[in-house]
Amino acid sequence: MLNSTLIGALPCTLAAPPPPPKMEINSMPEALQLHAQTLKSGKTQQKSLTNIFTFSALSSNGDLTYARLILHSIPSPNSFHYNTMIRAYSRSPDPIKALHFFLYMARNSPTRPDKFTYPFVLKSCARLGLSHQGKQLHGACAETGALSVGMRVHEVVKEQRIGLKAHVSTALIDMYVKCGCIESARRVFDEISVNKDVYSWTAMIAGLASHGKCEDAIDLFNQMQELSIKPDERTMTSVLSAYRNAGLVSEGYRFLKTMHKKYGVWPTIQHYGCVVDLLARAGHLSDAEELIKKMPIKPDGVLWRTLIWGCKVNKDMNRAERLIDHLKSLKMDSNDDCGNLVLIGNVYASAGKWLDKARTRELMNKRGLVKPPGASKIEIDGAVHEFIVGDSDHPEAEKIYAKLDEIEEKLREEKYQPKLHEVLLEVDDEEKAFQLSHHSEKLALAFGLIKTNPGTEIRIVKNLRSCEDCHAFMKVISKKYHRDIIMRDRIRFHHFSNGECSCKDYW
DNA sequence: CGTGAGCACT
């Protein structure tokens, strides 16, 4: 509540100036009409065009056709226009276009990339796992736009990374983390000694946690405390995610309980989500369910799915089915629909309830929902190759399948048993083995083995979580072929080396 | 005139 006496006592000269008039646009058709009018009026009004353009770029929901069209009608686009476009692409379903546009800006326009541009394009690299391009951008950051305030160019050239602005460094750390290059991320972090703020710390802690380097993450959090840098909500999430990935149940639970008292941050749904996952995965299903019911925040779809997935992992089908019935009875955001039904179908299938699974499938068809197919990407010499499950479209498909045959032969020598239970289809074992062998990450791996020199690290980015068979497969290959494999799945990283995985099979 | 920036839960 505002103190009205105090407000009344303020001299009127201190009143805030009225906000500058802004063109009010409420819908895309309105924006397009205004655009047409502005053009017809003859005088090209840069300011009006800018407003219309900004609106269409920000409200595009991924379709940036109009924004581009409008941008073309702006007589002399400035860096703000380019940056707005790049930002919109970097958040769109097709972030590669942010890089295309960046290249266009850098090569064909008099406008230079600046301190705003780099975080957007780095974000695109992070989302796509483009380490090659990300590294090149790292070098390019030495251009003026990314410099620290007060730094002179020759100082920056001498100590490039130290001259980076904190937010650019954070974007770099995040890019390296999400591209699987945790050591590079750490180097950037260690070298920004003067500019580290809570965001850089959090990005690094979250990165270490996602790579399964949980002790390092906690160490860093402690160092941060010693320097009296105040952690925020996201820092708390990163620390909890370190406990989660390490399976440190009591530590994580205690942290959640004491975080407000110790750090002044009230737990949010993300924090509860982390701990529910931690408890559920470790088999403490009752405690996890209890926590959801007792927490002061309304649980969302993510939280219920986390718990149900925990039931599936721990094979508690009674609880799973009870929770599924509960989930079905809830009014959910339609965004949750697809995720809910995919999970429910998986749970039924893994319990051998084929009829229920078929019904779930029908329901999805009726609602026009499509389960996203598994896809894996691998970067070779800066070019990205993407494989979809069962893919045979790649120009070198024949070689890839021949390589997979060779690998399977080797695995037979090792007495490797395919994890057939991971195939959630009502088919015979031969068909199951066939299905497993065409998972997208295996295709990407075979391609990587063909295309890179012996001993080279192989990095794979997957859109979903890997199945148990692919996980075991990667472990064996890392040993048999003497390759380190770094695989990003939907939520974390696995480093396979000499037959072991950094997650210690806890995921 | 200045607009636009980095890190978190399945």
XYZ file of C-alpha atoms (C1' of nucleotides) in Angstrom:
517
model
C 0.000 0.000 0.000
C 1.350 3.416 -0.955
C 1.731 6.093 1.686
C -0.635 8.794 0.424
C 0.638 11.406 2.909
C 4.116 11.042 1.525
C 2.902 11.305 -2.057
C 0.868 14.409 -1.174
C 3.952 15.990 0.374
C 6.054 15.640 -2.778
C 6.569 18.870 -4.738
C 4.774 18.682 -8.032
C 7.972 19.263 -10.007
C 9.059 15.775 -9.027
C 6.123 14.224 -10.861
C 7.202 11.816 -13.580
C 7.026 13.231 -17.094
C 4.251 11.741 -19.219
C 5.402 8.697 -21.191
C 6.239 9.427 -24.827
C 3.287 8.796 -27.152
C 3.453 5.310 -28.625
C 1.578 3.932 -31.535
C -0.982 1.550 -30.110
C -1.233 -1.638 -32.091
C -3.267 -4.502 -30.776
C -3.336 -7.078 -33.509
C -1.410 -8.237 -36.523
C -4.101 -7.209 -39.096
C -4.162 -3.769 -37.505
C -0.391 -3.569 -37.793
C -0.525 -4.540 -41.449
C -3.215 -1.945 -42.166
C -1.199 0.742 -40.461
C 1.784 -0.379 -42.466
C -0.127 -0.034 -45.727
C -1.425 3.411 -44.693
C 2.030 4.594 -43.734
C 3.390 3.525 -47.097
C 0.460 5.112 -48.966
C 0.920 8.394 -47.162
C 3.990 8.864 -49.330
C 6.217 10.168 -46.604
C 8.041 7.175 -45.231
C 7.729 7.737 -41.523
C 10.619 5.858 -39.983
C 9.162 6.116 -36.497
C 5.765 4.670 -37.426
C 7.377 1.941 -39.458
C 9.656 1.113 -36.530
C 6.685 0.733 -34.195
C 4.760 -1.424 -36.619
C 7.841 -3.521 -37.309
C 8.630 -4.012 -33.612
C 5.073 -5.082 -32.922
C 4.995 -7.603 -35.742
C 8.393 -9.060 -34.809
C 7.497 -9.440 -31.143
C 3.992 -10.821 -31.639
C 4.821 -13.116 -34.504
C 4.670 -16.484 -32.719
C 7.454 -17.698 -34.930
C 6.122 -16.548 -38.302
C 8.296 -13.594 -39.182
C 7.188 -13.156 -42.787
C 5.401 -9.889 -42.077
C 8.122 -8.520 -39.849
C 10.600 -9.070 -42.673
C 8.270 -7.494 -45.169
C 7.892 -4.413 -43.018
C 11.615 -4.275 -42.313
C 12.216 -4.090 -46.058
C 10.083 -0.964 -46.281
C 12.172 0.891 -43.701
C 14.441 3.238 -45.677
C 17.585 2.889 -43.597
C 17.321 0.173 -40.985
C 19.522 0.715 -37.917
C 21.017 -1.759 -35.463
C 17.850 -1.739 -33.376
C 15.874 -3.051 -36.355
C 18.407 -5.764 -37.104
C 18.670 -6.748 -33.461
C 14.905 -6.959 -33.070
C 14.727 -9.256 -36.086
C 17.598 -11.419 -34.850
C 16.065 -11.626 -31.391
C 12.755 -12.778 -32.833
C 14.481 -15.459 -34.930
C 16.612 -16.617 -32.004
C 13.411 -17.388 -30.062
C 11.500 -18.821 -33.009
C 11.149 -22.527 -33.785
C 13.860 -22.027 -36.422
C 16.755 -20.259 -34.651
C 19.200 -20.898 -37.498
C 17.578 -17.957 -39.269
C 18.964 -15.670 -36.569
C 22.442 -16.686 -37.729
C 21.562 -16.164 -41.390
C 20.291 -12.726 -40.572
C 23.342 -11.985 -38.462
C 25.584 -12.871 -41.397
C 23.519 -10.663 -43.658
C 23.867 -7.817 -41.165
C 27.594 -8.345 -40.750
C 28.356 -8.632 -44.467
C 25.775 -6.643 -46.391
C 24.720 -3.812 -44.175
C 26.544 -0.735 -42.956
C 25.159 -1.520 -39.485
C 27.598 -3.367 -37.219
C 26.680 -6.112 -34.773
C 26.816 -4.668 -31.246
C 26.505 -5.574 -27.575
C 22.845 -6.464 -28.084
C 23.380 -8.605 -31.170
C 25.825 -11.135 -29.712
C 23.653 -12.533 -26.909
C 20.871 -13.213 -29.444
C 23.039 -15.088 -31.917
C 24.861 -16.925 -29.136
C 21.459 -18.029 -27.856
C 20.685 -19.496 -31.281
C 23.961 -21.431 -31.203
C 23.130 -22.648 -27.706
C 19.688 -23.844 -28.757
C 21.052 -25.612 -31.828
C 24.291 -26.879 -30.290
C 26.437 -25.117 -32.914
C 29.806 -25.076 -31.153
C 31.723 -24.257 -34.338
C 29.719 -21.115 -35.070
C 29.584 -20.228 -31.395
C 33.357 -20.317 -31.177
C 33.655 -18.051 -34.195
C 31.240 -15.611 -32.588
C 33.359 -15.702 -29.451
C 36.242 -14.382 -31.544
C 34.023 -11.801 -33.197
C 32.892 -10.438 -29.817
C 36.149 -8.484 -29.648
C 34.441 -6.001 -31.981
C 33.396 -2.797 -30.283
C 29.833 -3.812 -29.501
C 30.774 -6.340 -26.876
C 33.448 -4.384 -25.053
C 33.356 -3.529 -21.420
C 32.710 0.100 -20.534
C 35.947 2.086 -20.402
C 38.027 -0.591 -22.126
C 40.266 0.494 -24.935
C 40.542 -1.590 -28.047
C 44.232 -2.442 -27.622
C 43.578 -3.693 -24.095
C 40.843 -5.882 -25.394
C 42.919 -7.281 -28.199
C 45.544 -8.202 -25.623
C 43.102 -9.805 -23.218
C 40.077 -10.435 -25.357
C 37.857 -12.265 -22.968
C 38.455 -10.008 -19.992
C 37.125 -7.135 -22.066
C 33.763 -8.780 -22.603
C 30.712 -7.283 -21.009
C 29.230 -9.469 -18.304
C 26.070 -10.260 -20.235
C 28.034 -11.257 -23.347
C 30.244 -13.498 -21.208
C 27.158 -15.066 -19.685
C 25.745 -15.729 -23.142
C 29.110 -17.271 -24.112
C 29.199 -19.467 -21.014
C 25.668 -20.655 -21.709
C 26.497 -21.284 -25.381
C 29.549 -23.410 -24.518
C 27.614 -25.255 -21.827
C 24.726 -26.117 -24.150
C 27.125 -27.108 -26.936
C 28.707 -29.639 -24.578
C 31.993 -27.719 -24.187
C 31.994 -27.399 -20.419
C 35.757 -26.733 -20.234
C 35.467 -23.793 -22.640
C 32.577 -22.449 -20.592
C 34.710 -22.688 -17.472
C 37.589 -20.882 -19.194
C 35.345 -17.964 -20.113
C 33.972 -17.909 -16.585
C 37.416 -17.965 -14.961
C 38.726 -15.242 -17.232
C 36.037 -12.670 -16.529
C 37.455 -11.974 -13.109
C 36.334 -8.349 -12.974
C 32.895 -8.548 -14.477
C 31.347 -11.602 -12.838
C 27.848 -10.959 -11.560
C 25.092 -13.192 -10.235
C 24.037 -14.136 -13.784
C 27.488 -15.374 -14.820
C 27.791 -17.350 -11.591
C 24.370 -18.877 -12.083
C 25.023 -19.782 -15.721
C 28.218 -21.575 -14.691
C 26.652 -23.365 -11.720
C 23.713 -24.494 -13.868
C 26.145 -25.595 -16.582
C 28.245 -27.704 -14.228
C 25.091 -29.236 -12.773
C 23.735 -30.171 -16.204
C 27.055 -31.806 -17.081
C 26.904 -33.911 -13.937
C 29.774 -32.015 -12.287
C 27.732 -31.515 -9.189
C 30.546 -31.139 -6.680
C 32.077 -28.388 -8.802
C 28.691 -26.687 -8.972
C 28.337 -26.711 -5.182
C 31.946 -25.551 -4.775
C 31.222 -22.614 -7.022
C 28.087 -21.772 -5.091
C 30.143 -21.708 -1.891
C 32.787 -19.493 -3.502
C 30.037 -17.145 -4.570
C 28.873 -16.898 -0.967
C 32.374 -16.074 0.207
C 32.419 -13.169 -2.234
C 29.051 -12.011 -0.841
C 27.347 -12.156 -4.231
C 23.654 -12.424 -3.498
C 22.096 -15.468 -5.169
C 18.693 -15.144 -6.853
C 15.857 -17.548 -7.675
C 17.684 -19.037 -10.624
C 20.842 -19.586 -8.603
C 18.734 -21.578 -6.158
C 17.343 -23.656 -9.047
C 20.858 -24.350 -10.331
C 22.031 -25.551 -6.934
C 18.960 -27.746 -6.529
C 19.528 -29.128 -10.003
C 23.068 -30.083 -8.953
C 21.653 -32.044 -6.007
C 19.047 -33.574 -8.293
C 21.548 -34.743 -10.900
C 23.734 -36.208 -8.172
C 20.797 -37.893 -6.459
C 21.666 -36.167 -3.169
C 18.204 -36.460 -1.648
C 18.618 -35.202 1.893
C 20.954 -32.363 0.844
C 18.510 -31.164 -1.815
C 15.520 -31.451 0.457
C 17.285 -29.587 3.252
C 18.322 -26.850 0.815
C 14.709 -26.340 -0.271
C 13.566 -26.153 3.350
C 16.221 -23.644 4.421
C 16.723 -21.527 1.313
C 14.418 -18.751 2.420
C 15.973 -18.482 5.860
C 19.539 -18.680 4.530
C 19.307 -16.790 1.250
C 16.063 -14.861 1.457
C 14.520 -16.517 -1.581
C 11.089 -18.136 -1.290
C 10.803 -21.440 -3.181
C 8.969 -21.180 -6.508
C 7.392 -23.935 -8.572
C 10.738 -24.542 -10.293
C 12.384 -25.248 -6.950
C 9.631 -27.607 -5.900
C 9.843 -29.215 -9.349
C 13.515 -29.971 -8.865
C 13.018 -31.533 -5.453
C 9.937 -33.507 -6.516
C 12.061 -34.959 -9.316
C 14.916 -35.635 -6.907
C 12.655 -37.469 -4.453
C 10.696 -39.321 -7.135
C 13.705 -40.548 -9.078
C 15.355 -41.767 -5.906
C 12.238 -43.836 -5.232
C 10.742 -41.687 -2.458
C 7.421 -41.528 -4.288
C 5.210 -40.977 -1.241
C 7.397 -38.115 -0.053
C 7.344 -36.580 -3.526
C 3.556 -36.810 -3.700
C 3.267 -35.419 -0.195
C 5.469 -32.459 -1.133
C 3.271 -31.604 -4.129
C 0.159 -31.741 -1.976
C 1.592 -29.656 0.848
C 3.414 -26.979 -1.121
C 1.870 -23.503 -1.065
C 1.860 -23.227 -4.874
C -0.608 -24.796 -7.286
C 1.158 -27.649 -9.093
C 1.295 -27.434 -12.883
C 1.422 -30.075 -15.606
C 5.208 -30.281 -15.441
C 5.106 -31.200 -11.777
C 2.520 -33.972 -12.168
C 4.383 -35.385 -15.170
C 7.615 -35.374 -13.161
C 6.004 -37.444 -10.431
C 4.312 -39.839 -12.859
C 7.608 -40.341 -14.709
C 9.189 -41.147 -11.344
C 6.505 -43.798 -10.829
C 7.298 -45.308 -14.215
C 11.040 -45.366 -13.515
C 10.439 -47.008 -10.145
C 7.741 -49.312 -11.539
C 4.992 -48.234 -9.134
C 2.104 -48.767 -11.541
C -0.662 -48.442 -8.958
C 0.466 -44.995 -8.004
C 1.068 -44.092 -11.643
C -2.454 -45.028 -12.671
C -4.001 -43.215 -9.725
C -2.023 -40.076 -10.619
C -2.897 -40.399 -14.307
C -6.593 -40.436 -13.395
C -5.989 -37.363 -11.280
C -4.085 -35.656 -14.109
C -6.900 -36.389 -16.558
C -9.422 -34.790 -14.175
C -7.471 -31.530 -14.021
C -8.168 -28.537 -16.183
C -4.877 -28.142 -17.984
C -3.432 -25.623 -20.275
C -3.832 -27.004 -23.803
C -0.044 -26.744 -24.128
C 0.138 -29.557 -21.590
C -2.151 -31.811 -23.607
C 0.443 -33.348 -25.864
C 3.043 -33.889 -23.136
C 0.448 -35.432 -20.838
C -0.838 -37.877 -23.418
C 2.622 -38.914 -24.616
C 3.614 -39.659 -21.024
C 0.360 -41.474 -20.257
C 0.783 -43.592 -23.404
C 4.346 -44.460 -22.384
C 3.288 -45.483 -18.894
C 0.501 -47.731 -20.196
C 2.796 -49.287 -22.783
C 5.566 -49.976 -20.309
C 3.007 -51.789 -18.127
C 1.849 -53.804 -21.143
C -1.598 -52.170 -21.096
C -1.854 -52.069 -24.859
C -5.568 -51.345 -24.992
C -5.170 -48.253 -22.813
C -2.198 -47.223 -24.867
C -4.200 -47.542 -28.091
C -6.991 -45.433 -26.581
C -4.508 -42.741 -25.631
C -3.149 -42.819 -29.158
C -6.663 -42.395 -30.583
C -7.301 -39.472 -28.309
C -4.146 -37.805 -29.583
C -5.177 -38.394 -33.185
C -8.621 -36.993 -32.487
C -7.113 -33.827 -31.035
C -4.617 -33.535 -33.852
C -1.645 -33.956 -31.517
C 1.552 -35.388 -32.908
C 4.260 -36.971 -30.797
C 7.510 -35.280 -31.805
C 9.879 -37.836 -33.361
C 13.317 -38.427 -31.861
C 15.960 -36.376 -33.661
C 19.710 -36.080 -33.153
C 22.181 -33.607 -34.542
C 25.890 -33.860 -35.006
C 28.250 -31.142 -36.148
C 30.969 -32.150 -38.627
C 33.393 -29.472 -39.816
C 30.925 -26.766 -38.891
C 28.050 -28.338 -40.816
C 25.130 -29.830 -38.911
C 23.639 -33.178 -39.850
C 20.293 -34.068 -38.379
C 18.909 -37.570 -38.157
C 15.312 -38.505 -37.426
C 14.499 -41.917 -35.952
C 14.521 -44.512 -38.765
C 15.951 -41.948 -41.169
C 17.221 -43.033 -44.582
C 17.186 -39.615 -46.244
C 20.804 -38.737 -45.583
C 23.002 -38.792 -48.727
C 25.342 -41.193 -46.959
C 22.602 -43.352 -45.460
C 24.045 -46.557 -46.936
C 27.422 -46.033 -45.316
C 25.769 -45.178 -42.019
C 23.719 -48.359 -41.946
C 26.774 -50.375 -42.972
C 28.631 -48.819 -40.037
C 25.760 -49.719 -37.710
C 25.961 -53.335 -38.933
C 29.678 -53.343 -38.170
C 29.010 -51.910 -34.710
C 26.334 -54.503 -33.998
C 28.750 -57.242 -34.984
C 31.250 -55.909 -32.437
C 28.553 -55.640 -29.786
C 27.619 -59.285 -30.316
C 31.222 -60.188 -29.505
C 30.763 -58.244 -26.273
C 27.587 -60.226 -25.537
C 25.650 -56.957 -25.541
C 21.946 -57.440 -24.804
C 19.638 -54.862 -26.419
C 17.204 -53.387 -23.907
C 14.112 -54.595 -25.732
C 11.725 -53.395 -22.996
C 12.410 -49.835 -24.152
C 10.400 -50.408 -27.308
C 6.890 -49.461 -26.321
C 5.156 -51.233 -29.166
C 3.295 -54.516 -29.219
C 5.717 -56.268 -31.578
C 8.031 -59.295 -31.428
C 11.597 -59.178 -30.165
C 13.176 -59.126 -33.596
C 11.136 -56.077 -34.550
C 12.000 -54.480 -31.199
C 15.726 -54.947 -31.832
C 15.238 -53.477 -35.309
C 13.417 -50.426 -33.897
C 16.118 -49.840 -31.289
C 18.922 -49.967 -33.828
C 17.439 -47.055 -35.752
C 17.132 -44.564 -32.924
C 18.344 -41.172 -34.092
C 21.317 -40.895 -31.717
C 22.715 -44.194 -33.045
C 22.504 -42.906 -36.609
C 24.272 -39.714 -35.594
C 26.919 -41.680 -33.717
C 27.616 -43.983 -36.678
C 27.948 -40.936 -38.920
C 30.303 -39.329 -36.419
C 32.472 -42.449 -36.327
C 32.708 -42.442 -40.124
C 33.390 -38.736 -40.507
C 35.828 -37.920 -37.725
C 39.372 -39.053 -37.025
C 39.982 -41.865 -34.542
C 40.141 -40.549 -31.015
C 38.169 -37.365 -31.731
C 35.380 -36.450 -29.323
C 31.873 -36.914 -30.685
C 29.121 -34.524 -29.637
C 25.460 -35.291 -30.206
C 22.420 -33.128 -29.468
C 19.108 -34.926 -29.026
C 15.646 -33.363 -28.780
C 14.182 -35.951 -26.382
C 15.581 -38.116 -23.616
C 17.580 -41.132 -24.680
C 16.302 -44.594 -23.998
C 18.171 -47.019 -21.762
C 19.393 -48.979 -24.750
C 20.970 -45.962 -26.437
C 22.574 -44.992 -23.147
C 24.095 -48.450 -22.685
C 25.069 -48.535 -26.376
C 27.003 -45.265 -26.071
C 28.880 -46.579 -23.050
C 30.031 -49.691 -24.900
C 31.022 -47.757 -28.023
C 33.046 -45.259 -25.992
C 35.180 -48.169 -24.826
C 35.238 -50.345 -27.961
C 36.073 -47.438 -30.305
C 38.135 -45.383 -27.840
C 35.919 -42.344 -28.283
C 34.619 -39.825 -25.796
C 30.981 -39.124 -26.590
C 29.117 -36.127 -25.218
C 25.386 -36.357 -25.639
C 22.903 -33.635 -24.798
C 19.383 -34.863 -24.184
C 16.320 -32.794 -23.481
C 17.433 -31.893 -19.976
C 21.076 -32.710 -19.321
C 24.414 -34.009 -20.612
C 25.998 -37.429 -20.644
C 29.767 -37.810 -21.025
C 30.634 -41.328 -22.120
C 34.230 -42.384 -21.725
C 35.899 -45.790 -21.517
C 32.600 -47.591 -20.948
C 31.301 -45.281 -18.228
C 28.880 -42.344 -18.189
C 29.280 -39.185 -16.129
C 25.704 -39.586 -14.868
C 26.732 -42.882 -13.208
C 23.553 -44.282 -14.778
C 21.407 -42.062 -12.570
C 19.109 -40.094 -14.858
C 15.267 10.947 -28.414
C 16.150 5.826 -27.756
C 14.297 1.515 -28.465
C 16.954 -3.978 -27.833
C 20.850 -7.817 -23.495
C 22.821 -12.877 -20.282
C 21.406 -17.538 -16.137
C 16.245 -21.900 -13.761
C 11.835 -26.980 -13.315
C 9.621 -32.470 -17.178
